[in-house]
CSV table of C-alpha atoms in Angstrom, one decimal:
chain,number,residue,atom,x,y,z
I,152,MET,CA,-42.2,144.1,-48.9
I,153,PRO,CA,-43.1,140.9,-47.1
I,154,PRO,CA,-44.1,141.4,-43.6
I,155,LYS,CA,-41.4,140.8,-41.1
I,156,ALA,CA,-41.5,137.5,-39.3
I,157,LYS,CA,-42.4,137.6,-35.7
I,158,ALA,CA,-39.5,137.3,-33.5
I,159,VAL,CA,-39.3,133.9,-31.7
I,160,THR,CA,-39.6,134.4,-28.0
I,161,LYS,CA,-36.4,133.1,-26.4
I,162,PRO,CA,-36.9,131.1,-23.3
I,163,SER,CA,-36.1,133.1,-20.2
I,164,ASN,CA,-34.6,130.1,-18.5
I,165,PRO,CA,-32.2,131.8,-16.1
I,166,GLU,CA,-30.0,128.7,-15.7
I,167,PRO,CA,-26.5,130.0,-16.3
I,168,LYS,CA,-24.7,128.6,-19.3
I,169,ASP,CA,-21.6,126.8,-18.2
I,170,THR,CA,-18.7,126.5,-20.5
I,171,PRO,CA,-18.9,122.9,-21.9
I,172,GLY,CA,-16.4,120.8,-20.1
I,173,PRO,CA,-15.3,117.2,-20.7
I,174,GLY,CA,-18.0,114.7,-21.3
I,175,PRO,CA,-19.2,112.2,-18.7
I,176,GLU,CA,-16.9,109.2,-18.2
I,177,THR,CA,-19.1,106.9,-16.1
I,178,LEU,CA,-22.8,106.1,-16.1
I,179,ASN,CA,-23.3,107.9,-12.8
I,180,ASP,CA,-21.6,111.0,-14.4
I,181,ARG,CA,-24.0,111.0,-17.3
I,182,THR,CA,-27.0,110.4,-15.0
I,183,SER,CA,-25.9,113.4,-12.9
I,184,GLN,CA,-25.5,115.5,-16.0
I,185,ARG,CA,-29.0,114.6,-17.3
I,186,TYR,CA,-30.5,115.2,-13.9
I,187,TYR,CA,-29.3,118.9,-13.9
I,188,GLN,CA,-30.4,119.2,-17.5
I,189,THR,CA,-34.0,118.2,-16.6
I,190,ASN,CA,-34.1,120.0,-13.3
I,191,PRO,CA,-33.3,123.7,-13.9
I,192,VAL,CA,-32.0,125.8,-11.1
I,193,GLU,CA,-31.2,122.7,-8.9
I,194,LYS,CA,-27.5,123.3,-9.2
I,195,ARG,CA,-28.0,127.0,-8.2
I,196,ILE,CA,-30.0,125.9,-5.2
I,197,GLU,CA,-27.3,123.5,-4.1
I,198,GLU,CA,-24.7,126.3,-4.4
I,199,ALA,CA,-26.7,129.3,-3.0
I,200,GLY,CA,-29.8,127.9,-1.5
I,201,PHE,CA,-33.4,129.0,-2.3
I,202,THR,CA,-33.0,132.4,-0.8
I,203,GLY,CA,-30.0,133.1,-3.0
I,204,LEU,CA,-32.0,132.7,-6.2
I,205,THR,CA,-33.1,135.7,-8.3
I,206,PRO,CA,-36.8,136.3,-8.7
I,207,ALA,CA,-36.7,134.9,-12.2
I,208,GLU,CA,-35.0,131.7,-10.9
I,209,LYS,CA,-37.5,131.3,-8.1
I,210,LYS,CA,-40.3,131.6,-10.7
I,211,VAL,CA,-38.7,128.9,-12.9
I,212,TYR,CA,-38.1,126.7,-9.9
I,213,SER,CA,-41.8,127.0,-8.8
I,214,TYR,CA,-43.1,126.3,-12.2
I,215,THR,CA,-40.8,123.3,-12.5
I,216,LYS,CA,-42.1,121.8,-9.3
I,217,LEU,CA,-45.7,122.2,-10.3
I,218,ILE,CA,-45.4,120.5,-13.7
I,219,GLN,CA,-46.0,116.9,-12.5
I,220,PRO,CA,-48.8,117.7,-10.0
I,221,ILE,CA,-50.7,119.8,-12.5
I,222,ALA,CA,-50.2,117.2,-15.3
I,223,ASP,CA,-51.6,114.5,-12.9
I,224,HIS,CA,-54.5,116.9,-12.0
I,225,LYS,CA,-53.5,116.8,-8.4
I,226,ILE,CA,-53.8,120.6,-8.3
I,227,PRO,CA,-57.1,121.8,-9.7
I,228,LEU,CA,-56.9,124.8,-12.0
I,229,SER,CA,-59.5,126.5,-14.2
I,230,ASN,CA,-59.2,125.9,-17.9
I,231,LYS,CA,-58.0,129.4,-18.5
I,232,THR,CA,-55.4,129.3,-15.7
I,233,GLU,CA,-54.1,125.9,-16.8
I,234,ARG,CA,-53.7,127.2,-20.4
I,235,GLU,CA,-51.8,130.2,-19.2
I,236,TYR,CA,-49.6,127.9,-17.1
I,237,TRP,CA,-48.7,125.6,-19.9
I,238,LYS,CA,-48.0,128.6,-22.2
I,239,GLN,CA,-45.5,129.8,-19.6
I,240,VAL,CA,-43.9,126.4,-19.3
I,241,THR,CA,-43.5,126.3,-23.1
I,242,LYS,CA,-42.1,129.8,-23.1
I,243,GLU,CA,-39.5,129.1,-20.5
I,244,GLY,CA,-38.6,125.8,-22.2
I,245,LEU,CA,-39.0,123.8,-19.0
I,246,PRO,CA,-38.6,120.1,-19.3
I,247,ILE,CA,-41.8,118.1,-18.9
I,248,ARG,CA,-40.1,114.9,-17.8
I,249,ARG,CA,-37.4,115.1,-15.1
I,250,LEU,CA,-35.0,112.6,-13.7
I,251,ARG,CA,-34.9,112.1,-10.0
I,252,GLN,CA,-31.8,112.6,-8.0
I,253,GLY,CA,-29.7,109.7,-6.7
I,254,TYR,CA,-30.9,107.2,-9.3
I,255,CYS,CA,-29.3,103.7,-8.5
I,256,TRP,CA,-28.4,101.4,-11.4
I,257,GLY,CA,-28.0,98.5,-9.1
I,258,LYS,CA,-25.3,95.9,-8.8
I,259,ASP,CA,-23.7,93.5,-11.3
I,260,LYS,CA,-23.1,89.8,-10.8
I,261,THR,CA,-19.9,90.6,-8.8
I,262,GLY,CA,-21.6,93.1,-6.5
I,263,HIS,CA,-20.1,96.2,-8.2
I,264,ASP,CA,-22.1,99.3,-8.8
I,265,ILE,CA,-23.3,99.4,-12.4
I,266,GLY,CA,-23.3,103.2,-12.2
I,267,ALA,CA,-19.5,103.2,-11.9
I,268,TYR,CA,-19.2,101.5,-15.3
I,269,GLN,CA,-17.4,103.4,-18.1
I,270,LEU,CA,-19.9,104.3,-20.8
I,271,ASP,CA,-18.4,102.0,-23.4
I,272,LYS,CA,-18.6,99.1,-20.9
I,273,PHE,CA,-22.3,99.9,-20.2
I,274,ASP,CA,-23.0,100.0,-23.9
I,275,GLN,CA,-21.5,96.5,-24.2
I,276,LEU,CA,-23.8,95.5,-21.4
I,277,LEU,CA,-26.8,96.8,-23.2
I,278,ILE,CA,-25.8,95.0,-26.4
I,279,LYS,CA,-25.5,91.7,-24.5
I,280,GLN,CA,-28.9,92.2,-22.9
I,281,ALA,CA,-30.4,92.8,-26.3
I,282,GLN,CA,-28.7,89.7,-27.7
I,283,LEU,CA,-30.1,87.6,-24.9
I,284,ALA,CA,-33.6,89.0,-25.4
I,285,ALA,CA,-33.4,88.2,-29.1
I,286,LEU,CA,-32.2,84.7,-28.4
I,287,ASP,CA,-34.9,84.2,-25.8
I,288,ILE,CA,-37.5,85.1,-28.4
I,289,HIS,CA,-36.2,82.5,-30.8
I,290,HIS,CA,-35.9,80.0,-28.0
I,291,ARG,CA,-39.6,80.4,-27.1
I,292,GLN,CA,-40.6,80.1,-30.7
I,293,PHE,CA,-38.7,76.9,-30.9
I,294,LEU,CA,-40.6,75.5,-27.9
I,295,ILE,CA,-43.9,76.5,-29.5
I,296,ASN,CA,-42.9,74.9,-32.9
I,297,ARG,CA,-41.8,71.7,-31.2
I,298,ARG,CA,-45.1,71.4,-29.3
I,299,LYS,CA,-47.0,71.8,-32.5
I,300,ALA,CA,-44.9,69.2,-34.3
I,301,ILE,CA,-45.4,66.7,-31.5
I,302,ALA,CA,-49.2,67.4,-31.4
I,303,SER,CA,-49.4,66.9,-35.2
I,304,GLY,CA,-47.3,63.7,-35.1
I,305,ARG,CA,-44.6,65.0,-37.5
I,306,ASP,CA,-40.9,64.6,-37.0
I,307,PHE,CA,-39.0,67.6,-35.7
I,308,LEU,CA,-36.2,68.8,-37.9
I,309,ASP,CA,-32.7,67.9,-36.8
I,310,GLU,CA,-31.5,71.2,-38.2
I,311,GLU,CA,-33.8,73.1,-35.9
I,312,SER,CA,-32.7,71.1,-32.9
I,313,ALA,CA,-29.1,71.7,-33.7
I,314,GLN,CA,-29.8,75.5,-34.0
I,315,GLU,CA,-31.5,75.4,-30.6
I,316,LYS,CA,-28.6,73.6,-29.0
I,317,SER,CA,-26.2,76.3,-30.3
I,318,ARG,CA,-28.7,79.0,-29.2
I,319,ARG,CA,-28.8,77.6,-25.6
I,320,LYS,CA,-25.1,77.6,-25.4
I,321,ASP,CA,-25.0,81.2,-26.4
I,322,MET,CA,-27.8,82.0,-23.9
I,323,ALA,CA,-25.9,80.2,-21.1
I,324,THR,CA,-22.8,82.3,-21.9
I,325,LEU,CA,-24.7,85.5,-21.9
I,326,ASN,CA,-26.5,84.7,-18.7
I,327,LYS,CA,-23.2,83.9,-17.0
I,328,ASP,CA,-21.6,87.1,-18.3
I,329,LEU,CA,-24.6,89.4,-17.4
I,330,TYR,CA,-26.0,87.9,-14.2
I,331,GLY,CA,-23.6,85.3,-13.0
I,332,GLU,CA,-26.2,82.5,-13.6
I,333,ILE,CA,-24.6,79.2,-14.4
I,334,THR,CA,-26.8,77.1,-16.7
I,335,GLY,CA,-25.8,73.5,-16.5
I,336,SER,CA,-25.5,70.9,-19.2
I,337,LEU,CA,-28.9,69.4,-18.5
I,338,SER,CA,-30.9,72.5,-18.8
I,339,ASN,CA,-29.2,73.1,-22.2
I,340,ASN,CA,-30.0,69.6,-23.3
I,341,LEU,CA,-33.1,69.2,-25.4
I,342,ASP,CA,-33.7,65.7,-24.1
I,343,TRP,CA,-34.5,67.1,-20.6
I,344,ASP,CA,-36.9,69.9,-21.6
I,345,ASP,CA,-39.9,67.9,-20.4
I,346,VAL,CA,-38.4,67.5,-16.8
I,347,ILE,CA,-39.0,70.2,-14.2
I,348,PRO,CA,-36.1,69.9,-11.8
I,349,ILE,CA,-36.7,69.8,-8.1
I,350,PRO,CA,-34.0,71.9,-6.4
I,351,HIS,CA,-32.6,71.1,-3.0
I,352,SER,CA,-34.2,73.3,-0.3
I,353,GLU,CA,-33.0,74.0,3.2
I,354,PRO,CA,-34.6,76.2,5.9
I,355,ASP,CA,-33.6,79.8,6.1
I,356,ASP,CA,-32.3,79.3,9.6
I,357,ALA,CA,-30.2,76.2,8.7
I,358,LEU,CA,-27.1,76.2,10.9
I,359,SER,CA,-24.8,75.3,8.1
I,360,LYS,CA,-26.0,75.3,4.5
I,361,ILE,CA,-24.0,73.1,2.1
I,362,ALA,CA,-22.6,75.0,-0.8
I,363,TYR,CA,-23.1,72.5,-3.6
I,364,PRO,CA,-21.2,73.0,-6.9
I,365,ASP,CA,-23.6,74.4,-9.5
I,366,ASP,CA,-23.2,71.3,-11.8
I,367,TYR,CA,-23.9,68.9,-9.0
I,368,ALA,CA,-26.9,70.9,-7.7
I,369,GLU,CA,-28.4,70.9,-11.2
I,370,ALA,CA,-27.8,67.2,-11.7
I,371,THR,CA,-29.3,66.2,-8.4
I,372,SER,CA,-32.3,68.5,-8.9
I,373,TYR,CA,-33.1,66.6,-12.2
I,374,LEU,CA,-32.4,63.3,-10.3
I,375,ARG,CA,-35.0,64.1,-7.7
I,376,ALA,CA,-37.5,64.9,-10.5
I,377,VAL,CA,-37.1,61.6,-12.4
I,378,MET,CA,-37.1,59.6,-9.1
I,379,ALA,CA,-40.3,61.3,-8.0
I,380,ALA,CA,-41.8,60.4,-11.4
I,381,ASP,CA,-40.5,56.8,-11.0
I,382,GLU,CA,-38.9,57.1,-14.5
I,383,CYS,CA,-36.6,54.3,-15.5
I,384,SER,CA,-35.1,55.1,-18.9
I,385,PRO,CA,-31.8,55.2,-20.7
I,386,ARG,CA,-31.5,58.9,-20.1
I,387,CYS,CA,-32.0,58.3,-16.4
I,388,LEU,CA,-29.2,55.7,-16.5
I,389,ARG,CA,-26.9,58.4,-18.1
I,390,LEU,CA,-28.0,60.8,-15.4
I,391,THR,CA,-27.0,58.4,-12.6
I,392,GLU,CA,-23.6,58.0,-14.2
I,393,HIS,CA,-23.3,61.8,-14.3
I,394,VAL,CA,-24.1,62.2,-10.6
I,395,ILE,CA,-21.8,59.3,-9.6
I,396,SER,CA,-18.9,60.9,-11.5
I,397,MET,CA,-19.3,63.9,-9.2
I,398,ASN,CA,-20.2,62.1,-6.0
I,399,PRO,CA,-19.6,58.3,-6.0
I,400,ALA,CA,-20.7,58.2,-2.3
I,401,HIS,CA,-24.3,59.2,-3.1
I,402,TYR,CA,-25.9,56.0,-2.0
I,403,THR,CA,-29.4,56.9,-3.2
I,404,VAL,CA,-28.3,57.3,-6.8
I,405,TRP,CA,-26.7,53.8,-6.7
I,406,LEU,CA,-30.0,52.2,-5.5
I,407,TYR,CA,-31.8,54.1,-8.3
I,408,ARG,CA,-29.3,52.9,-10.9
I,409,PHE,CA,-29.8,49.3,-9.8
I,410,LYS,CA,-33.6,49.8,-10.1
I,411,ILE,CA,-33.1,51.1,-13.7
I,412,ILE,CA,-31.0,48.1,-14.6
I,413,GLN,CA,-33.6,45.7,-13.3
I,414,THR,CA,-36.5,47.6,-15.0
I,415,LEU,CA,-34.8,47.8,-18.4
I,416,ASN,CA,-33.3,44.3,-18.0
I,417,LEU,CA,-29.9,45.6,-19.0
I,418,PRO,CA,-26.9,43.2,-19.3
I,419,VAL,CA,-25.2,42.8,-15.9
I,420,PRO,CA,-21.7,42.0,-17.4
I,421,GLU,CA,-21.7,45.4,-19.2
I,422,GLU,CA,-22.6,47.2,-16.0
I,423,ILE,CA,-19.9,45.3,-14.1
I,424,GLU,CA,-17.4,46.3,-16.8
I,425,TRP,CA,-18.3,50.0,-16.3
I,426,LEU,CA,-18.3,49.5,-12.5
I,427,ASN,CA,-14.7,48.2,-12.6
I,428,GLN,CA,-13.4,51.6,-13.8
I,429,VAL,CA,-15.4,53.5,-11.2
I,430,ALA,CA,-14.1,51.2,-8.4
I,431,LEU,CA,-10.5,51.6,-9.4
I,432,ALA,CA,-10.9,55.4,-9.3
I,433,ASN,CA,-12.6,55.2,-5.9
I,434,LEU,CA,-10.8,52.6,-3.8
I,435,LYS,CA,-12.5,53.3,-0.5
I,436,ASN,CA,-16.0,53.7,-1.7
I,437,TYR,CA,-18.5,51.3,0.0
I,438,GLN,CA,-21.5,52.0,-2.3
I,439,ILE,CA,-19.7,50.6,-5.3
I,440,TRP,CA,-19.3,47.2,-3.6
I,441,HIS,CA,-22.9,47.1,-2.4
I,442,HIS,CA,-24.0,47.8,-5.9
I,443,ARG,CA,-21.8,45.0,-7.2
I,444,GLN,CA,-23.3,42.6,-4.7
I,445,LEU,CA,-26.8,43.6,-5.7
I,446,LEU,CA,-25.9,43.0,-9.4
I,447,LEU,CA,-24.5,39.5,-8.7
I,448,ASP,CA,-27.6,38.6,-6.6
I,449,TYR,CA,-29.8,39.7,-9.5
I,450,TYR,CA,-27.6,38.0,-12.2
I,451,PHE,CA,-26.9,34.7,-10.5
I,452,PRO,CA,-30.3,33.1,-10.9
I,453,SER,CA,-30.0,33.5,-14.6
I,454,ILE,CA,-26.8,31.5,-14.7
I,455,ASP,CA,-27.5,29.1,-11.8
I,456,GLY,CA,-26.8,25.6,-13.1
I,457,ASP,CA,-24.4,26.7,-15.8
I,458,GLU,CA,-21.1,25.6,-14.1
I,459,GLU,CA,-18.9,27.0,-16.9
I,460,THR,CA,-20.5,30.4,-16.8
I,461,ILE,CA,-20.2,30.5,-13.0
I,462,ARG,CA,-16.6,29.5,-13.1
I,463,ALA,CA,-15.9,32.2,-15.7
I,464,LEU,CA,-17.6,34.7,-13.5
I,465,GLY,CA,-15.6,33.6,-10.5
I,466,ARG,CA,-12.3,34.0,-12.5
I,467,THR,CA,-13.1,37.5,-13.8
I,468,GLU,CA,-14.3,38.7,-10.4
I,469,THR,CA,-11.3,37.2,-8.6
I,470,GLN,CA,-9.0,38.8,-11.2
I,471,PHE,CA,-10.6,42.2,-10.6
I,472,ILE,CA,-10.4,41.8,-6.8
I,473,ASN,CA,-6.7,41.0,-7.1
I,474,ASN,CA,-6.2,44.2,-9.1
I,475,MET,CA,-7.9,46.1,-6.4
I,476,LEU,CA,-5.8,44.5,-3.7
I,477,LYS,CA,-2.7,45.5,-5.6
I,478,GLU,CA,-3.7,49.0,-5.1
I,479,ASP,CA,-4.7,48.5,-1.4
I,480,SER,CA,-4.0,45.1,0.0
I,481,LYS,CA,-6.0,45.7,3.2
I,482,ASN,CA,-9.1,47.3,1.6
I,483,TYR,CA,-11.9,46.3,3.9
I,484,HIS,CA,-14.7,46.6,1.3
I,485,VAL,CA,-12.8,44.4,-1.1
I,486,TRP,CA,-12.2,41.7,1.4
I,487,SER,CA,-15.8,41.8,2.6
I,488,PHE,CA,-16.9,41.4,-1.0
I,489,ARG,CA,-14.4,38.5,-1.5
I,490,GLN,CA,-16.1,36.6,1.4
I,491,TYR,CA,-19.5,37.2,-0.2
I,492,LEU,CA,-18.2,36.0,-3.6
I,493,VAL,CA,-16.7,32.8,-2.1
I,494,THR,CA,-20.1,32.0,-0.5
I,495,LYS,CA,-22.2,33.0,-3.5
I,496,LEU,CA,-20.2,31.1,-6.1
I,497,GLY,CA,-19.0,28.2,-3.9
I,498,MET,CA,-15.3,29.1,-4.3
I,499,TRP,CA,-14.2,26.8,-1.4
I,500,ASN,CA,-11.2,25.6,-3.4
I,501,ILE,CA,-7.4,25.3,-3.3
I,502,THR,CA,-7.1,28.1,-5.9
I,503,GLU,CA,-8.7,30.6,-3.5
I,504,LEU,CA,-6.7,29.3,-0.6
I,505,ALA,CA,-3.5,29.6,-2.5
I,506,ALA,CA,-4.3,33.2,-3.6
I,507,THR,CA,-4.9,34.1,0.0
I,508,GLN,CA,-1.7,32.4,1.1
I,509,ASN,CA,0.3,34.3,-1.5
I,510,LEU,CA,-0.9,37.6,0.0
I,511,ILE,CA,0.2,36.4,3.5
I,512,GLU,CA,3.6,35.4,2.0
I,513,ASP,CA,3.9,38.9,0.5
I,514,ASP,CA,3.0,40.6,3.8
I,515,VAL,CA,2.7,38.4,6.9
I,516,ARG,CA,1.2,41.3,8.8
I,517,ASN,CA,-1.8,41.6,6.4
I,518,ASN,CA,-4.5,41.0,9.0
I,519,SER,CA,-7.2,41.0,6.2
I,520,ALA,CA,-5.6,38.1,4.5
I,521,TRP,CA,-5.3,36.2,7.7
I,522,ALA,CA,-9.0,36.8,8.4
I,523,HIS,CA,-10.0,35.6,4.9
I,524,ARG,CA,-7.9,32.4,5.3
I,525,PHE,CA,-9.7,31.7,8.6
I,526,PHE,CA,-13.1,32.3,6.9
I,527,LEU,CA,-12.1,30.1,3.9
I,528,VAL,CA,-10.9,27.2,6.0
I,529,PHE,CA,-13.4,27.1,8.8
I,530,SER,CA,-16.6,28.2,7.0
I,531,ASP,CA,-16.3,25.7,4.1
I,532,PRO,CA,-19.7,23.8,4.3
I,533,SER,CA,-17.9,20.6,3.3
I,534,VAL,CA,-15.9,20.5,6.5
I,535,ALA,CA,-17.6,22.9,8.9
I,536,THR,CA,-21.0,23.3,10.6
I,537,PRO,CA,-23.0,26.0,9.0
I,538,ASP,CA,-23.8,29.3,10.9
I,539,LEU,CA,-21.6,28.5,13.8
I,540,PRO,CA,-19.9,31.5,15.6
I,541,ALA,CA,-16.4,32.1,14.3
I,542,THR,CA,-14.5,31.1,17.5
I,543,MET,CA,-16.8,28.3,18.7
I,544,HIS,CA,-15.6,24.8,18.8
I,545,ASP,CA,-16.7,22.8,15.7
I,546,PRO,CA,-16.4,19.1,16.1
I,547,LYS,CA,-17.1,18.5,12.5
I,548,ILE,CA,-13.7,20.0,11.4
I,549,PRO,CA,-11.2,17.2,10.8
I,550,ARG,CA,-8.3,17.0,13.3
I,551,SER,CA,-5.8,17.0,10.4
I,552,LEU,CA,-7.1,20.3,9.3
I,553,ILE,CA,-6.6,21.8,12.7
I,554,ASP,CA,-3.1,20.4,12.9
I,555,ARG,CA,-2.3,21.9,9.5
I,556,GLU,CA,-3.5,25.4,10.4
I,557,VAL,CA,-1.7,25.3,13.8
I,558,ASP,CA,1.6,24.4,12.1
I,559,TYR,CA,1.0,27.1,9.5
I,560,ALA,CA,0.4,29.7,12.2
I,561,LYS,CA,3.5,28.7,14.1
I,562,GLU,CA,5.6,28.9,11.0
I,563,LYS,CA,4.5,32.5,10.4
I,564,ILE,CA,4.9,33.4,14.0
I,565,ALA,CA,8.5,32.3,13.9
I,566,LEU,CA,9.1,34.6,10.9
I,567,ALA,CA,7.6,37.6,12.7
I,568,PRO,CA,7.1,37.0,16.5
I,569,GLN,CA,5.7,40.5,17.1
I,570,ASN,CA,3.0,40.1,14.5
I,571,GLN,CA,-0.3,40.0,16.3
I,572,SER,CA,-2.3,38.7,13.2
I,573,SER,CA,-0.6,35.3,13.3
I,574,TRP,CA,-1.0,35.0,17.1
I,575,ASN,CA,-4.7,35.8,16.9
I,576,TYR,CA,-5.0,33.2,14.1
I,577,LEU,CA,-3.4,30.6,16.3
I,578,ARG,CA,-5.9,31.3,19.1
I,579,GLY,CA,-8.8,31.0,16.7
I,580,VAL,CA,-7.6,27.7,15.3
I,581,LEU,CA,-7.3,26.2,18.8
I,582,ALA,CA,-10.8,27.4,19.6
I,583,LYS,CA,-12.2,25.9,16.5
I,584,GLY,CA,-10.5,22.6,17.3
I,585,GLY,CA,-11.6,22.7,20.9
I,586,ARG,CA,-8.0,22.6,22.1
I,587,ASP,CA,-6.7,24.3,25.2
I,588,LEU,CA,-4.1,27.0,25.0
I,589,SER,CA,-1.8,24.7,27.0
I,590,ASN,CA,-1.2,22.9,23.7
I,591,VAL,CA,1.0,25.8,22.7
I,592,ARG,CA,2.6,26.6,26.1
I,593,ASP,CA,6.0,25.3,25.2
I,594,PHE,CA,5.8,27.1,21.8
I,595,SER,CA,4.9,30.4,23.5
I,596,GLU,CA,7.5,30.1,26.2
I,597,SER,CA,10.2,29.7,23.6
I,598,PHE,CA,9.8,33.4,22.9
I,599,ILE,CA,10.4,34.2,26.6
I,600,SER,CA,13.5,33.7,28.8
I,601,ASN,CA,14.3,34.6,32.4
I,602,LEU,CA,10.9,36.2,33.0
I,603,GLY,CA,11.2,38.7,35.9
I,604,ALA,CA,15.0,38.6,36.1
I,605,ASP,CA,17.5,41.2,35.1
I,606,SER,CA,18.4,39.1,32.1
I,607,GLU,CA,14.8,38.9,31.0
I,608,ASP,CA,14.3,38.7,27.2
I,609,VAL,CA,11.0,38.7,25.4
I,610,LYS,CA,10.8,38.3,21.7
I,611,SER,CA,7.0,38.7,21.5
I,612,SER,CA,4.7,40.6,23.8
I,613,HIS,CA,1.9,38.6,22.2
I,614,ALA,CA,3.5,35.4,23.5
I,615,LEU,CA,3.4,36.9,27.0
I,616,ASP,CA,-0.3,37.8,26.5
I,617,LEU,CA,-1.1,34.2,25.5
I,618,LEU,CA,0.8,32.8,28.4
I,619,VAL,CA,-1.3,34.9,30.8
I,620,ASP,CA,-4.3,32.8,29.8
I,621,VAL,CA,-2.2,29.6,29.8
I,622,TYR,CA,-1.1,30.1,33.4
I,623,HIS,CA,-4.5,31.2,34.4
I,624,GLN,CA,-6.1,28.0,33.1
I,625,ALA,CA,-3.3,26.1,34.9
I,626,GLY,CA,-4.2,27.8,38.2
I,627,ASP,CA,-0.8,29.6,38.4
I,628,ILE,CA,-2.3,33.1,39.1
I,629,SER,CA,1.0,34.5,40.4
I,630,LYS,CA,2.8,33.8,37.2
I,631,ALA,CA,0.0,35.1,35.1
I,632,VAL,CA,0.0,38.4,37.0
I,633,LEU,CA,3.8,38.5,36.6
I,634,CYS,CA,3.4,38.3,32.8
I,635,LEU,CA,0.9,41.2,32.9
I,636,GLN,CA,3.2,43.2,35.2
I,637,ARG,CA,6.1,42.8,32.8
I,638,LEU,CA,3.9,43.9,30.0
I,639,TRP,CA,2.9,47.2,31.6
I,640,GLU,CA,6.3,47.8,33.0
I,641,LYS,CA,8.4,47.1,30.0
I,642,TRP,CA,7.1,45.2,27.0
I,643,ASP,CA,3.8,47.0,26.2
I,644,PRO,CA,3.6,50.1,28.5
I,645,VAL,CA,1.3,51.9,26.0
I,646,ARG,CA,-1.6,49.7,27.2
I,647,GLU,CA,-0.6,49.9,30.9
I,648,GLY,CA,-4.2,50.5,32.0
I,649,TYR,CA,-5.5,47.5,30.2
I,650,TRP,CA,-2.9,45.1,31.6
I,651,LYS,CA,-3.4,46.4,35.1
I,652,TYR,CA,-7.2,45.9,34.7
I,653,ARG,CA,-6.6,42.3,33.7
I,654,ALA,CA,-4.2,41.8,36.6
I,655,SER,CA,-6.8,43.1,39.1
I,656,GLU,CA,-9.4,40.7,37.7
I,657,LEU,CA,-6.9,37.8,38.2
I,658,GLU,CA,-6.2,39.0,41.8
I,659,GLU,CA,-9.9,38.9,42.5
I,660,THR,CA,-10.2,35.3,41.3
I,661,LYS,CA,-7.2,34.4,43.5
I,662,ALA,CA,-8.8,36.0,46.5
């Protein structure tokens, strides 16, 4: 008969065998389960304490605690003793590697504990991490292959570039899902691989850090990089358009865009055509109009002397300005540019005057239109002295022109006596013509009746204001003060303090 096989010694691990329960549901549950599997007797210690263990359990516990120190040779043993120890470890079936208690799996992109994940969700997380790692390997290989292709002077295959673009989109999606990292369009664009972006930095103790949107922060970081390198290229022009689309008030990017246009000698009419759409979408933006002025200053020398081209430019610019004013008839930036355009292109003509007059006819209270008319009439180099202050007497201006503008102002005042714009215009015209306000005394008094009496009637507080100066010039201080008194008492009490201040000044001159 064959000899009997030696009986296999069963491990004397005293860990009680629990009845298998339901499997772990979360990652923390599974971690806890594995902890107890690799740390015998720990559960018994938690329940009964060390003193509650049996001698056999205490022996297992002691052997378990010594495994790592002996393996690391932190506890010196003789060769014989160490052999005996490892025999006993093998006999008891003690785990060589043990998990530590309270292992933390960290937080996900939303700040939630990964350990609380359901196991199937965690498995999906691992799959995505593996996919991202695989894509990253192919991405790095692409970069190596492209560098080799550039070094050898051969063309890089479009197919490989297309695959890399698709790969980067997938990587961006995985990075966002796994870590909340948002990879912008530029970092996924092969054309920008050679640029190292310069991110915006603020001190840690900044009082109020600006939370820039991710796309904008990425775009401006690339903008800083190309500006630092002084690069002026078509891709930089596209980058400026991208930044402007997100923040049209970014004045630095406008200056950089103009520099690119100069450097590349790009057609100004095409830039203006693009600029028109941006302006219509951003009515109150100052940088747009400054950029437009820089463009015309740059473009004008190339067409100077070509009267037909200049007239055509004037027509297209005026047409666009009119479109802008239809959206906002008192847009300060548009009116300022209109004055610049008149001066630059010499548009001191009846067409421009008629266009301005039409705007006044549409809205007699449009102070911007009144201001432009004053500029157009009294800054025309053919009839006015150059560089003279706006309200200073200009003897060069024809008397007939002054008469015409006085009559025009009176006509509009009659339509709307309480409109301050036309009264201010009348004052300005008289100043330009060197005429005293007494010339319009009768006209102003026609809006006032029975001043100071119970039956007093004032159709225009601005007429009262003008009469204060008329009576003051005539030496009738008492009547001038009466006008001011009626203004603060009844006709314009909102500015009571101002009227009283002026009255006190008049009283001082009287004394």
